[in-house]
CSV table of N, CA and C in Angstrom, one decimal:
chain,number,residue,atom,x,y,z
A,48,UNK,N,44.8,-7.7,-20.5
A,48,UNK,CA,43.6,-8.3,-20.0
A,48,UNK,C,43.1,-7.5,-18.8
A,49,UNK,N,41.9,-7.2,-18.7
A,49,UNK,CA,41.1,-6.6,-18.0
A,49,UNK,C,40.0,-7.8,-16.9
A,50,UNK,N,40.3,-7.5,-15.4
A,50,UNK,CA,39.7,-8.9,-14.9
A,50,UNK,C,39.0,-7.9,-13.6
A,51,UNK,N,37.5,-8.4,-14.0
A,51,UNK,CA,36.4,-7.4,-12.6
A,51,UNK,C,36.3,-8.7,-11.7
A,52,UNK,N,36.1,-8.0,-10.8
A,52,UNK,CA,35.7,-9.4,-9.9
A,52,UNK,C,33.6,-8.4,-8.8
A,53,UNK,N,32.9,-8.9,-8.9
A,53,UNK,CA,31.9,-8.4,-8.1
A,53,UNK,C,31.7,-9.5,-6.9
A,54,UNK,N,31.5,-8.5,-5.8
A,54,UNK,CA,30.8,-8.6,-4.7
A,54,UNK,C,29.1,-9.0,-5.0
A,55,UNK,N,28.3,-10.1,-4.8
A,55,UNK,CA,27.5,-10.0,-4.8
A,55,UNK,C,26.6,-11.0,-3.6
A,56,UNK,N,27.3,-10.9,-2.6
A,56,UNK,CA,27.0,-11.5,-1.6
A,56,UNK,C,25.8,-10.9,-0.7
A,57,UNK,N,25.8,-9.1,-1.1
A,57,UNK,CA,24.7,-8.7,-0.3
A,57,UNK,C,23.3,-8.8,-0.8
A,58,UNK,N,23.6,-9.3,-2.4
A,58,UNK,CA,22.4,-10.4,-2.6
A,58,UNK,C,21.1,-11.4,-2.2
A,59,UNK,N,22.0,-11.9,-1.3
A,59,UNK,CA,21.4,-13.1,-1.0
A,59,UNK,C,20.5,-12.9,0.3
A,60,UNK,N,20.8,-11.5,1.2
A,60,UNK,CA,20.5,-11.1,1.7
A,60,UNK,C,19.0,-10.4,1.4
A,61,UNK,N,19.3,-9.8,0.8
A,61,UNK,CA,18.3,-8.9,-0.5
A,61,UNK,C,17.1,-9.4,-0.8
A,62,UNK,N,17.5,-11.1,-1.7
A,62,UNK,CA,16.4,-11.7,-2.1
A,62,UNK,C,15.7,-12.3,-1.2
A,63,UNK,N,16.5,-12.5,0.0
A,63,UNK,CA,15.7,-13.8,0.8
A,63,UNK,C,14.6,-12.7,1.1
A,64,UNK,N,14.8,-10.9,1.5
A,64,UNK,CA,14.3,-10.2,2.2
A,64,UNK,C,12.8,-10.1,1.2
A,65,UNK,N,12.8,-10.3,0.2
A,65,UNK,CA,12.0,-10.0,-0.5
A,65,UNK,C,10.8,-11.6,-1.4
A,66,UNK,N,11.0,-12.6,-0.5
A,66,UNK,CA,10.6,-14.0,-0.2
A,66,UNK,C,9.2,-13.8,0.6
A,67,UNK,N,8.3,-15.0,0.3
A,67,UNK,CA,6.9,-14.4,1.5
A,67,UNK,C,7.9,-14.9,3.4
A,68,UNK,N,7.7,-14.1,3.6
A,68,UNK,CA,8.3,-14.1,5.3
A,68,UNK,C,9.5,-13.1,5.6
A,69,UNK,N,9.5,-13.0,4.4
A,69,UNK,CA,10.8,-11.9,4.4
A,69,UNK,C,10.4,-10.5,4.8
A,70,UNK,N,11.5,-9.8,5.5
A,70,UNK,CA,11.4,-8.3,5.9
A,70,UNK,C,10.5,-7.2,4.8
A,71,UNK,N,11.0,-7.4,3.5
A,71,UNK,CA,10.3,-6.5,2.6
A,71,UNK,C,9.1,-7.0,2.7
A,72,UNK,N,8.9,-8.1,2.8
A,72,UNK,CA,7.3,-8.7,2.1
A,72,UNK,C,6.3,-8.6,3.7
A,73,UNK,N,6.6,-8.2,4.6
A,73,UNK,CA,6.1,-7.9,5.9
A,73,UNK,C,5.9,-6.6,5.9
A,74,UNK,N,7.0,-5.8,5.7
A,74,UNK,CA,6.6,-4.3,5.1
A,74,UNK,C,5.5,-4.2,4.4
A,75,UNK,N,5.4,-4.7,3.0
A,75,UNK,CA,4.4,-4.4,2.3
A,75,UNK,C,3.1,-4.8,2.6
A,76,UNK,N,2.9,-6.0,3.1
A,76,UNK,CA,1.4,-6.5,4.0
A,76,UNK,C,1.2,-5.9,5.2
A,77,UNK,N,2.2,-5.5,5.9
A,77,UNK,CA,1.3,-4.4,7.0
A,77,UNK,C,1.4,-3.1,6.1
A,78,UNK,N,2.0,-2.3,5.5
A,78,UNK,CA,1.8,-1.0,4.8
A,78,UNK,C,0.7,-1.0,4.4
A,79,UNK,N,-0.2,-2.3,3.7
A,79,UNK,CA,-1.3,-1.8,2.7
A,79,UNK,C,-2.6,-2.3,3.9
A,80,UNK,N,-2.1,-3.2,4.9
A,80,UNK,CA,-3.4,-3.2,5.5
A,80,UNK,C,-3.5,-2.0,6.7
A,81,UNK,N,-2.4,-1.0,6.8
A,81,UNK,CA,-2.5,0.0,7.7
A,81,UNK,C,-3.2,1.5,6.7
A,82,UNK,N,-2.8,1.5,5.7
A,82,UNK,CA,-2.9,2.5,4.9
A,82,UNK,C,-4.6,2.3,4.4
A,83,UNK,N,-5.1,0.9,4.1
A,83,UNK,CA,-6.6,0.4,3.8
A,83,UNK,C,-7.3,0.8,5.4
A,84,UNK,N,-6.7,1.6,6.4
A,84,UNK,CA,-7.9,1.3,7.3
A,84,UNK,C,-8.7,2.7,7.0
A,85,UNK,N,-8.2,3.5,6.5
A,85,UNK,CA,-9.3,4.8,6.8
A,85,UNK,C,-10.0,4.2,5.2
A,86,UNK,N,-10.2,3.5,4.7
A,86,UNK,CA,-11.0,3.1,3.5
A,86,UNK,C,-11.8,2.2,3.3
A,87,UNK,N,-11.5,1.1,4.4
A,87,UNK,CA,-12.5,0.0,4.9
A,87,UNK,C,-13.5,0.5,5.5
A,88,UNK,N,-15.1,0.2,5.0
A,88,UNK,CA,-16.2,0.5,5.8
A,88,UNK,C,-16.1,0.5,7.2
A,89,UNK,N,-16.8,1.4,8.3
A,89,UNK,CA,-16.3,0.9,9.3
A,89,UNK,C,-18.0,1.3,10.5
A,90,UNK,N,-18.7,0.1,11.2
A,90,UNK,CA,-19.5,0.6,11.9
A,90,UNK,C,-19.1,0.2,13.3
A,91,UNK,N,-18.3,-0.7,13.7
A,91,UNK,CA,-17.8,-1.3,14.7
A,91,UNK,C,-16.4,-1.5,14.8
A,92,UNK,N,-15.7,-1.6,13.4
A,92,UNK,CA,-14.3,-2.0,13.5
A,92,UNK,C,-14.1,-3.6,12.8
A,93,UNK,N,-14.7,-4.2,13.2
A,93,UNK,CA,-15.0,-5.7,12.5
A,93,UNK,C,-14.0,-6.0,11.8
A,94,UNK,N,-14.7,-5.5,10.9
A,94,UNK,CA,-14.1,-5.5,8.9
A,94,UNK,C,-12.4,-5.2,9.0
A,95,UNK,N,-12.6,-3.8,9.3
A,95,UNK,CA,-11.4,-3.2,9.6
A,95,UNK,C,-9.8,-4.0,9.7
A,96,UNK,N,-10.4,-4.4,11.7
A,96,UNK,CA,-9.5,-5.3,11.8
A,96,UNK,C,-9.1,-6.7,11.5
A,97,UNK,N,-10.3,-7.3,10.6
A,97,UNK,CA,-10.3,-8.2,10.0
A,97,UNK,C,-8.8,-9.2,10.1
A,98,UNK,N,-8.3,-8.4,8.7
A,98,UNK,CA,-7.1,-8.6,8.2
A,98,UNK,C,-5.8,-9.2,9.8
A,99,UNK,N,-5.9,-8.7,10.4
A,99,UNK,CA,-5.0,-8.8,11.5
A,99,UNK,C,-4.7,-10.0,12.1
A,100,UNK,N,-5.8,-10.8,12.2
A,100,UNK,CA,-6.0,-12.5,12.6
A,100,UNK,C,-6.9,-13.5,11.6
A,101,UNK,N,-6.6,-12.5,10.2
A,101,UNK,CA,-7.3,-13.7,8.7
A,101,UNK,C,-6.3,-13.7,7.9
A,102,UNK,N,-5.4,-13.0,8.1
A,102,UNK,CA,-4.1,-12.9,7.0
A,102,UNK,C,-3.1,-13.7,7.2
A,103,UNK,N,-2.2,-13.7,6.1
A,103,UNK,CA,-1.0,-14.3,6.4
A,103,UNK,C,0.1,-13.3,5.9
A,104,UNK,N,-0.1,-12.5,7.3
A,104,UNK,CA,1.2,-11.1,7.3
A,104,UNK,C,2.7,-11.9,6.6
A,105,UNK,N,3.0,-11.1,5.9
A,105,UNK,CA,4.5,-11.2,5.5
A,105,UNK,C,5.0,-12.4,4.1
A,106,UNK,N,3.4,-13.1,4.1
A,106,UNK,CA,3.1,-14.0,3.3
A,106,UNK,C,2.4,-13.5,1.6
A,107,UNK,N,2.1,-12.6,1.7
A,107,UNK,CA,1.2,-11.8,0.2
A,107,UNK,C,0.1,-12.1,0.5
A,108,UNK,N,-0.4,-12.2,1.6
A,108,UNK,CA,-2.0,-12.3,1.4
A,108,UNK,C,-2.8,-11.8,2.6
A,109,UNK,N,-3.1,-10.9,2.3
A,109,UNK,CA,-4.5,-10.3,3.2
A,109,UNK,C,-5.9,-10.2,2.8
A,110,UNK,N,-6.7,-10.8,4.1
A,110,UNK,CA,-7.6,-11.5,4.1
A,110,UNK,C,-8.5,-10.4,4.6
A,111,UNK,N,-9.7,-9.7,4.5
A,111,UNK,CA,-10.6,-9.2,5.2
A,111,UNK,C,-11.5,-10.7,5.6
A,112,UNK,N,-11.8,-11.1,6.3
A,112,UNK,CA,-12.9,-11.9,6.6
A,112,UNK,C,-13.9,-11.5,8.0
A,113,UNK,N,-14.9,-11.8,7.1
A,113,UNK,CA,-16.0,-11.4,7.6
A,113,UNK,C,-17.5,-12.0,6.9
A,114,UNK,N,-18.8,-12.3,7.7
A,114,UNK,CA,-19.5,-12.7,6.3
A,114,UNK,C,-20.2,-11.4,5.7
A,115,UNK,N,-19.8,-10.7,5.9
A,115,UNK,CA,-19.9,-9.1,5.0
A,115,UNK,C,-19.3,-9.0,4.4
A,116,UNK,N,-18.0,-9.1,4.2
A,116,UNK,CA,-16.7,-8.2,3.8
A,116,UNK,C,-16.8,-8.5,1.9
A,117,UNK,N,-17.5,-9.4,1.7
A,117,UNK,CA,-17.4,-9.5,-0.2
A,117,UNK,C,-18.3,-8.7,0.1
A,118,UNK,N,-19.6,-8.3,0.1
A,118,UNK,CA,-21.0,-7.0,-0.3
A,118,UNK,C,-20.4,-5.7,-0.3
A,119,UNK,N,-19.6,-5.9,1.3
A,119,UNK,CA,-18.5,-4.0,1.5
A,119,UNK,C,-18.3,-4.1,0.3
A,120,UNK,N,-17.2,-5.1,-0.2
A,120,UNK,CA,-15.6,-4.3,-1.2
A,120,UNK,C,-16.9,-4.0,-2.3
A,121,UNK,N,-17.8,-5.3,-2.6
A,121,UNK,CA,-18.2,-5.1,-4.2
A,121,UNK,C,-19.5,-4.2,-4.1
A,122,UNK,N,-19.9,-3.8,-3.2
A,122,UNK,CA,-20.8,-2.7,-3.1
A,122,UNK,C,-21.2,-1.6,-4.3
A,123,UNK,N,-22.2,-1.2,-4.4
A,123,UNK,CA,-22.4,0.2,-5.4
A,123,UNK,C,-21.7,1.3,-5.0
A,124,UNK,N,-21.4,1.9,-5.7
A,124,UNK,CA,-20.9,3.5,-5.2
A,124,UNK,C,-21.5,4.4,-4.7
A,125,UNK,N,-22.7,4.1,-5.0
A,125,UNK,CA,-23.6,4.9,-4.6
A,125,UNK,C,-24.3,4.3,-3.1
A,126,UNK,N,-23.9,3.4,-2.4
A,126,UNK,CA,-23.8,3.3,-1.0
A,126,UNK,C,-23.3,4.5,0.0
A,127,UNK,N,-23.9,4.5,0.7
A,127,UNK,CA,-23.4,5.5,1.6
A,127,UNK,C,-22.5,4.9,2.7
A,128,UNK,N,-21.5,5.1,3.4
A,128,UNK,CA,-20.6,4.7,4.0
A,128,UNK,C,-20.6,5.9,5.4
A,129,UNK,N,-20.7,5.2,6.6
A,129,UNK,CA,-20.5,6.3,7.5
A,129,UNK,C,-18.7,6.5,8.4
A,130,UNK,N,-18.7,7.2,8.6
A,130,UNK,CA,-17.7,7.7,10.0
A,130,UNK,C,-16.1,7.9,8.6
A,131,UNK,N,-16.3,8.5,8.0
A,131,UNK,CA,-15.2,9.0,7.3
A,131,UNK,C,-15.1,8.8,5.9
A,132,UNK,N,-15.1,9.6,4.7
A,132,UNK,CA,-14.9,10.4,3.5
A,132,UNK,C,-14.3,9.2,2.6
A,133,UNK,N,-13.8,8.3,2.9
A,133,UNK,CA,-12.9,7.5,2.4
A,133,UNK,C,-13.6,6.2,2.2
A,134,UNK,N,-14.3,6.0,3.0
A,134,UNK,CA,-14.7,4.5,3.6
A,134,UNK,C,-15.8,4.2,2.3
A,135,UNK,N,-15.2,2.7,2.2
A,135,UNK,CA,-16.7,2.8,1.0
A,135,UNK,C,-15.8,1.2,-0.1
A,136,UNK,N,-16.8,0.9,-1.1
A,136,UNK,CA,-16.0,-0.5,-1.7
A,136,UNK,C,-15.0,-0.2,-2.4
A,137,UNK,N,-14.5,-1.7,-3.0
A,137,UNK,CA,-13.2,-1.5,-3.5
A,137,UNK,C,-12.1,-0.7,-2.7
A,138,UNK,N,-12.1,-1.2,-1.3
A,138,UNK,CA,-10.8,0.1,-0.6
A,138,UNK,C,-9.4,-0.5,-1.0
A,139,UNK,N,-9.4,-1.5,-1.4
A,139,UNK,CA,-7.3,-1.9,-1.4
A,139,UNK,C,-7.3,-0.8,-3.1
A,140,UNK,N,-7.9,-0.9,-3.6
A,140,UNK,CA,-7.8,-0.8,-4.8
A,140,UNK,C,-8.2,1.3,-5.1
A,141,UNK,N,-8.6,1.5,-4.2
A,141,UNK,CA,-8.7,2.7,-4.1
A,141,UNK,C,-8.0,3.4,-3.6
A,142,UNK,N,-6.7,2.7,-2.2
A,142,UNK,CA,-5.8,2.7,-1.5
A,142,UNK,C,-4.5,2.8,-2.2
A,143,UNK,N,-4.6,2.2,-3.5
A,143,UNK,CA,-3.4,1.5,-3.7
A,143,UNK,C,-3.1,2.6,-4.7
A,144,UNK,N,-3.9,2.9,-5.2
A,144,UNK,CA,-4.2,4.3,-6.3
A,144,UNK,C,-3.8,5.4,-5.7
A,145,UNK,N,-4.5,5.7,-4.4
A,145,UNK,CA,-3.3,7.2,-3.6
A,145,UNK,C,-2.5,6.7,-2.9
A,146,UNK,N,-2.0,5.7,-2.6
A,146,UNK,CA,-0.6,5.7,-1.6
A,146,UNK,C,0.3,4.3,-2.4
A,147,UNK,N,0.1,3.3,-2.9
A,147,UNK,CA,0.4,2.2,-3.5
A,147,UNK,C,2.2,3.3,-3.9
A,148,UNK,N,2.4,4.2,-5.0
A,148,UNK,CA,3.8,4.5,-4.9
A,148,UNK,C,4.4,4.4,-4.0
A,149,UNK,N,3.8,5.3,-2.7
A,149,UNK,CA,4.5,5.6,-1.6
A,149,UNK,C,5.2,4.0,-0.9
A,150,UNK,N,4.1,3.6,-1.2
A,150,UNK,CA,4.5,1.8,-0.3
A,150,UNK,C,5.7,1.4,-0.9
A,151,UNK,N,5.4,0.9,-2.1
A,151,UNK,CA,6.3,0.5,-2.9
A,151,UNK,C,7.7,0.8,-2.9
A,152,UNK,N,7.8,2.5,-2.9
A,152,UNK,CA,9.0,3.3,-2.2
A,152,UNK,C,9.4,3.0,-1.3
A,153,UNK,N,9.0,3.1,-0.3
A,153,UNK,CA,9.0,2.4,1.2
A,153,UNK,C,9.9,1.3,1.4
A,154,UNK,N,9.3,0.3,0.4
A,154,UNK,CA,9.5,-1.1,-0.1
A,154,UNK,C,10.8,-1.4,-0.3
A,155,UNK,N,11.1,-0.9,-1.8
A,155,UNK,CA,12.3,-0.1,-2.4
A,155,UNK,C,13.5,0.2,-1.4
A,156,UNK,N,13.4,1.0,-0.6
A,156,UNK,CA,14.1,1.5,0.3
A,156,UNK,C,15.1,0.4,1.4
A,157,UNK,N,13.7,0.1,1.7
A,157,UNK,CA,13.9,-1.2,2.7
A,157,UNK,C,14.9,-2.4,2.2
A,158,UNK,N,14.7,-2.8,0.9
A,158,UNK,CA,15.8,-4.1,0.3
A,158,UNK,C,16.5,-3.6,-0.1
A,159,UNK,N,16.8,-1.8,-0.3
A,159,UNK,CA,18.5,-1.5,-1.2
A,159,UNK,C,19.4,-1.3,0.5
A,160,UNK,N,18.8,-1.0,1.5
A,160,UNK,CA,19.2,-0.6,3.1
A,160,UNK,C,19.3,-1.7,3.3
A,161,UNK,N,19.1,-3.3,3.4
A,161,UNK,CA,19.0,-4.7,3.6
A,161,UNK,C,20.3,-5.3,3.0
A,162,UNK,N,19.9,-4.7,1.6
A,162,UNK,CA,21.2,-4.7,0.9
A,162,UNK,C,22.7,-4.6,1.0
A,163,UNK,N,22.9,-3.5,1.6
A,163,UNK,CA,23.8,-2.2,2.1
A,163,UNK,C,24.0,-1.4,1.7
A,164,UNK,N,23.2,-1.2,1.1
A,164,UNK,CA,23.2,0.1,0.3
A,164,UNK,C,22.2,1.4,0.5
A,165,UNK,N,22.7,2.6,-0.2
A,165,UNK,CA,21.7,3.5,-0.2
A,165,UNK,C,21.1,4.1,1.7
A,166,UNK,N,21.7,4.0,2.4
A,166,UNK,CA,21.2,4.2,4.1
A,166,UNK,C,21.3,6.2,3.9
């Protein structure tokens, strides 16, 4: 007879990390609203920092509010956007297309180290 026994205590750890309030899921809501700033329209900052005091960091939900911020994202393309090469509609979604792996990796990293594993 052959008898395994697993450890899977660092589990519980793991999953809670990966819960809305949890370490991973704080990661990922500030990653993608730090990585969206060079891609958010920007004439004052407004929009920008929106997110910072409309969101529910750590919770899956970030908020741009503003009574702009739907015309920004859903904008024509053909808008011109000033003060940087990036800025312009649709930014999470344009964001998420050049760095979204990286985050996720990031992400990744963070719950197998949470874990204990992988350091």
């Amino acid at each position: 007879m052959f008898k395994v026994e697993l450890d899977v205590s660092c589990l519980d750890k793991a999953l809670k990390d990966l819960e809305p309030g949890g370490e991973v899921q704080l990661f990922l809501d500030n990653e993608i609203i730090k990585h969206c700033d060079p891609y958010v329209p920007m004439k004052q900052g407004i929009l920008m920092e929106s997110p910072l005091y409309a969101s529910e960091i750590g919770h899956g939900k970030i908020i741009y509010d503003t009574p702009y911020a739907k015309r920004m994202y859903n904008a024509p393309d053909d808008w011109k956007f000033q003060n940087g090469p990036l800025r312009g509609p649709n930014w999470v979604t344009r964001m998420w297309e050049d760095r979204g792996e990286e985050i996720l990796q990031g992400a990744a990293k963070l719950a197998l180290e949470n874990a204990g594993g992988g350091k």
